[in-house]
């Protein structure tokens, strides 16, 4: 974290619970990282910003009740998991949600994250909100996803806190579009680092 950011290419496994895996996720790396940061590294307040199109149900369940952790999940209302857990803030989006409405919802949600005054931000940057994703049901463009990521990166810069980025979902019929979206997350992170 000496550089202010870190990335985990195989992470974002936000559906796993303490006693079981779920939704392609065996172990919940986000919740584990949050708990280790709090217990072993003196992080008093952190936020998990989960922008995968599916609610981070395992993360919400594992971290619920810890006043030092704020969990945000911005996700499709009618998408998996069909029985949602309760995050600190859940923002449900309608099927077909496009860039402008998504980014407007995100802006308000990120202000709630900022109000928590985190010392560390864990970002689940799934790209399954991309239009045409087989499991996504939203309709963001590549530019919309880049603007989404930029908002998260700008928040961490404004707050002066380190950032951990994990990838997440992406199930597009056009695998090249999904790969491009994942690459754009890390391009944006590199730009943030200057």
CSV table of C-alpha atoms in Angstrom, one decimal:
chain,number,residue,atom,x,y,z
A,1,UNK,CA,0.0,0.0,0.0
A,2,UNK,CA,3.0,2.3,-0.1
A,3,UNK,CA,2.0,3.4,-3.5
A,4,UNK,CA,-1.6,4.1,-2.5
A,5,UNK,CA,-3.2,1.3,-4.6
A,6,UNK,CA,-3.1,-2.4,-5.1
A,7,UNK,CA,-4.9,-4.7,-7.5
A,8,UNK,CA,-6.1,-8.3,-7.3
A,9,UNK,CA,-6.8,-9.8,-10.7
A,10,UNK,CA,-8.5,-13.0,-9.5
A,11,UNK,CA,-10.5,-11.4,-6.7
A,12,UNK,CA,-13.9,-9.9,-6.1
A,13,UNK,CA,-15.5,-13.1,-4.8
A,14,UNK,CA,-18.3,-11.3,-3.0
A,15,UNK,CA,-20.9,-14.1,-2.8
A,16,UNK,CA,-19.1,-16.5,-0.5
A,17,UNK,CA,-20.2,-16.7,3.1
A,18,UNK,CA,-18.4,-17.9,6.2
A,19,UNK,CA,-19.8,-21.5,5.9
A,20,UNK,CA,-20.3,-21.9,2.1
A,21,UNK,CA,-19.5,-20.7,-1.3
A,22,UNK,CA,-22.1,-19.3,-3.6
A,23,UNK,CA,-22.4,-17.7,-7.1
A,24,UNK,CA,-19.0,-18.8,-8.5
A,25,UNK,CA,-17.3,-17.7,-5.3
A,26,UNK,CA,-15.6,-20.1,-2.9
A,27,UNK,CA,-13.8,-17.7,-0.4
A,28,UNK,CA,-14.8,-14.1,0.2
A,29,UNK,CA,-11.5,-12.2,-0.4
A,30,UNK,CA,-13.1,-8.8,0.1
A,31,UNK,CA,-14.4,-9.6,3.6
A,32,UNK,CA,-11.2,-11.4,4.5
A,33,UNK,CA,-9.1,-8.4,3.4
A,34,UNK,CA,-11.4,-6.1,5.4
A,35,UNK,CA,-11.2,-8.2,8.5
A,36,UNK,CA,-7.4,-8.6,8.3
A,37,UNK,CA,-6.9,-4.9,7.7
A,38,UNK,CA,-9.0,-4.1,10.8
A,39,UNK,CA,-7.4,-6.8,13.0
A,40,UNK,CA,-3.8,-6.8,12.0
A,41,UNK,CA,-3.1,-3.5,10.4
A,42,UNK,CA,-4.8,-0.9,12.6
A,43,UNK,CA,-7.4,0.2,10.0
A,44,UNK,CA,-10.2,1.7,12.1
A,45,UNK,CA,-12.6,2.6,9.3
A,46,UNK,CA,-12.9,1.1,5.8
A,47,UNK,CA,-15.3,0.9,3.0
A,48,UNK,CA,-16.1,-1.8,0.5
A,49,UNK,CA,-17.5,-0.3,-2.7
A,50,UNK,CA,-19.1,-3.2,-4.7
A,51,UNK,CA,-20.1,-2.1,-8.2
A,52,UNK,CA,-20.5,-5.6,-9.7
A,53,UNK,CA,-24.0,-5.9,-11.1
A,54,UNK,CA,-24.9,-8.6,-8.5
A,55,UNK,CA,-25.3,-7.6,-4.9
A,56,UNK,CA,-22.3,-8.5,-2.7
A,57,UNK,CA,-24.4,-10.7,-0.4
A,58,UNK,CA,-21.6,-12.6,1.2
A,59,UNK,CA,-19.6,-9.5,1.9
A,60,UNK,CA,-22.6,-7.8,3.4
A,61,UNK,CA,-23.4,-10.7,5.7
A,62,UNK,CA,-19.8,-11.2,6.8
A,63,UNK,CA,-19.2,-7.6,7.6
A,64,UNK,CA,-22.6,-6.6,8.9
A,65,UNK,CA,-22.5,-5.4,12.5
A,66,UNK,CA,-18.9,-4.0,12.3
A,67,UNK,CA,-19.3,-0.2,12.8
A,68,UNK,CA,-15.9,0.4,11.3
A,69,UNK,CA,-16.9,-1.1,8.0
A,70,UNK,CA,-19.2,0.6,5.4
A,71,UNK,CA,-20.4,-1.7,2.6
A,72,UNK,CA,-21.9,-0.2,-0.5
A,73,UNK,CA,-23.5,-2.4,-3.2
A,74,UNK,CA,-24.9,-0.8,-6.4
A,75,UNK,CA,-26.6,-3.7,-8.2
A,76,UNK,CA,-29.5,-4.8,-10.4
A,77,UNK,CA,-32.7,-5.1,-8.4
A,78,UNK,CA,-34.0,-8.1,-10.2
A,79,UNK,CA,-30.7,-10.0,-10.5
A,80,UNK,CA,-28.9,-12.6,-8.5
A,81,UNK,CA,-28.9,-13.1,-5.6
A,82,UNK,CA,-32.7,-13.1,-5.4
A,83,UNK,CA,-32.6,-13.1,-1.6
A,84,UNK,CA,-30.4,-10.0,-0.8
A,85,UNK,CA,-28.5,-9.4,2.4
A,86,UNK,CA,-28.4,-6.0,4.0
A,87,UNK,CA,-25.4,-3.8,3.2
A,88,UNK,CA,-24.7,-0.5,4.9
A,89,UNK,CA,-26.1,1.0,1.7
A,90,UNK,CA,-27.8,-1.0,-1.1
A,91,UNK,CA,-28.7,0.9,-4.3
A,92,UNK,CA,-31.0,-1.2,-6.6
A,93,UNK,CA,-31.1,-0.4,-10.3
A,94,UNK,CA,-33.7,-1.3,-12.8
A,95,UNK,CA,-33.1,-3.6,-15.8
A,96,UNK,CA,-31.7,-1.7,-18.7
A,97,UNK,CA,-30.2,1.1,-16.6
A,98,UNK,CA,-27.9,3.2,-18.8
A,99,UNK,CA,-24.8,5.4,-18.1
A,100,UNK,CA,-26.5,8.6,-17.0
A,101,UNK,CA,-28.9,7.1,-14.4
A,102,UNK,CA,-26.2,4.7,-13.2
A,103,UNK,CA,-23.7,7.5,-12.6
A,104,UNK,CA,-26.2,9.7,-10.9
A,105,UNK,CA,-27.0,6.9,-8.5
A,106,UNK,CA,-23.3,6.2,-7.9
A,107,UNK,CA,-22.6,9.9,-7.2
A,108,UNK,CA,-25.1,9.9,-4.3
A,109,UNK,CA,-23.8,6.5,-3.0
A,110,UNK,CA,-20.2,7.6,-3.0
A,111,UNK,CA,-21.1,10.6,-0.9
A,112,UNK,CA,-22.4,8.2,1.7
A,113,UNK,CA,-19.1,6.3,1.5
A,114,UNK,CA,-17.2,9.6,2.0
A,115,UNK,CA,-19.3,10.4,5.1
A,116,UNK,CA,-18.0,7.2,6.7
A,117,UNK,CA,-14.4,8.7,6.5
A,118,UNK,CA,-12.7,5.4,5.5
A,119,UNK,CA,-9.0,5.0,5.9
A,120,UNK,CA,-9.0,2.3,3.2
A,121,UNK,CA,-11.3,1.5,0.3
A,122,UNK,CA,-11.8,-1.9,-1.2
A,123,UNK,CA,-13.3,-1.7,-4.7
A,124,UNK,CA,-15.1,-4.6,-6.4
A,125,UNK,CA,-14.9,-3.5,-10.0
A,126,UNK,CA,-17.0,-6.1,-11.8
A,127,UNK,CA,-17.8,-5.3,-15.4
A,128,UNK,CA,-21.0,-7.2,-15.8
A,129,UNK,CA,-23.0,-4.0,-15.9
A,130,UNK,CA,-21.8,-3.7,-19.5
A,131,UNK,CA,-24.6,-3.7,-22.1
A,132,UNK,CA,-24.9,-7.2,-23.6
A,133,UNK,CA,-23.5,-9.1,-20.6
A,134,UNK,CA,-25.4,-12.4,-20.4
A,135,UNK,CA,-25.8,-12.1,-16.6
A,136,UNK,CA,-25.9,-8.4,-16.1
A,137,UNK,CA,-29.2,-7.0,-17.3
A,138,UNK,CA,-27.9,-3.4,-17.2
A,139,UNK,CA,-26.8,-1.3,-20.3
A,140,UNK,CA,-23.6,0.6,-19.5
A,141,UNK,CA,-21.2,1.5,-22.2
A,142,UNK,CA,-17.4,1.2,-22.0
A,143,UNK,CA,-17.3,4.9,-21.4
A,144,UNK,CA,-19.9,4.6,-18.6
A,145,UNK,CA,-17.7,2.0,-16.9
A,146,UNK,CA,-14.6,4.2,-17.3
A,147,UNK,CA,-16.5,7.1,-15.7
A,148,UNK,CA,-17.7,4.8,-12.9
A,149,UNK,CA,-14.1,3.8,-12.1
A,150,UNK,CA,-12.9,7.3,-12.4
A,151,UNK,CA,-15.4,8.4,-9.8
A,152,UNK,CA,-14.2,5.8,-7.3
A,153,UNK,CA,-10.5,6.7,-8.0
A,154,UNK,CA,-11.3,10.4,-7.6
A,155,UNK,CA,-13.0,9.7,-4.2
A,156,UNK,CA,-9.9,7.9,-2.9
A,157,UNK,CA,-7.7,10.8,-4.1
A,158,UNK,CA,-10.0,13.4,-2.5
A,159,UNK,CA,-10.1,11.4,0.8
A,160,UNK,CA,-6.3,10.7,0.6
A,161,UNK,CA,-6.9,6.9,1.3
A,162,UNK,CA,-5.3,3.8,-0.3
A,163,UNK,CA,-7.3,1.7,-2.7
A,164,UNK,CA,-7.5,-2.0,-3.4
A,165,UNK,CA,-9.1,-3.0,-6.7
A,166,UNK,CA,-10.5,-6.5,-7.4
A,167,UNK,CA,-12.1,-7.6,-10.6
A,168,UNK,CA,-15.4,-9.3,-10.6
A,169,UNK,CA,-18.0,-10.4,-12.9
A,170,UNK,CA,-18.1,-10.1,-16.7
A,171,UNK,CA,-20.0,-12.6,-18.8
A,172,UNK,CA,-20.4,-10.9,-22.1
A,173,UNK,CA,-21.1,-12.8,-25.3
A,174,UNK,CA,-18.3,-10.8,-26.9
A,175,UNK,CA,-15.4,-11.9,-24.8
A,176,UNK,CA,-13.2,-9.2,-26.3
A,177,UNK,CA,-15.5,-6.5,-25.0
A,178,UNK,CA,-15.4,-8.1,-21.5
A,179,UNK,CA,-11.6,-8.3,-21.6
A,180,UNK,CA,-11.4,-4.6,-22.8
A,181,UNK,CA,-13.7,-3.6,-19.9
A,182,UNK,CA,-11.5,-5.4,-17.3
A,183,UNK,CA,-8.3,-3.8,-18.9
A,184,UNK,CA,-9.9,-0.4,-18.7
A,185,UNK,CA,-10.3,-0.8,-14.9
A,186,UNK,CA,-6.5,-1.2,-14.5
A,187,UNK,CA,-5.8,1.5,-17.1
A,188,UNK,CA,-7.8,3.9,-15.0
A,189,UNK,CA,-5.9,2.8,-11.9
A,190,UNK,CA,-2.6,3.4,-13.5
A,191,UNK,CA,-3.7,6.9,-14.5
A,192,UNK,CA,-4.8,7.5,-10.9
A,193,UNK,CA,-1.3,6.6,-9.7
A,194,UNK,CA,0.2,9.1,-12.2
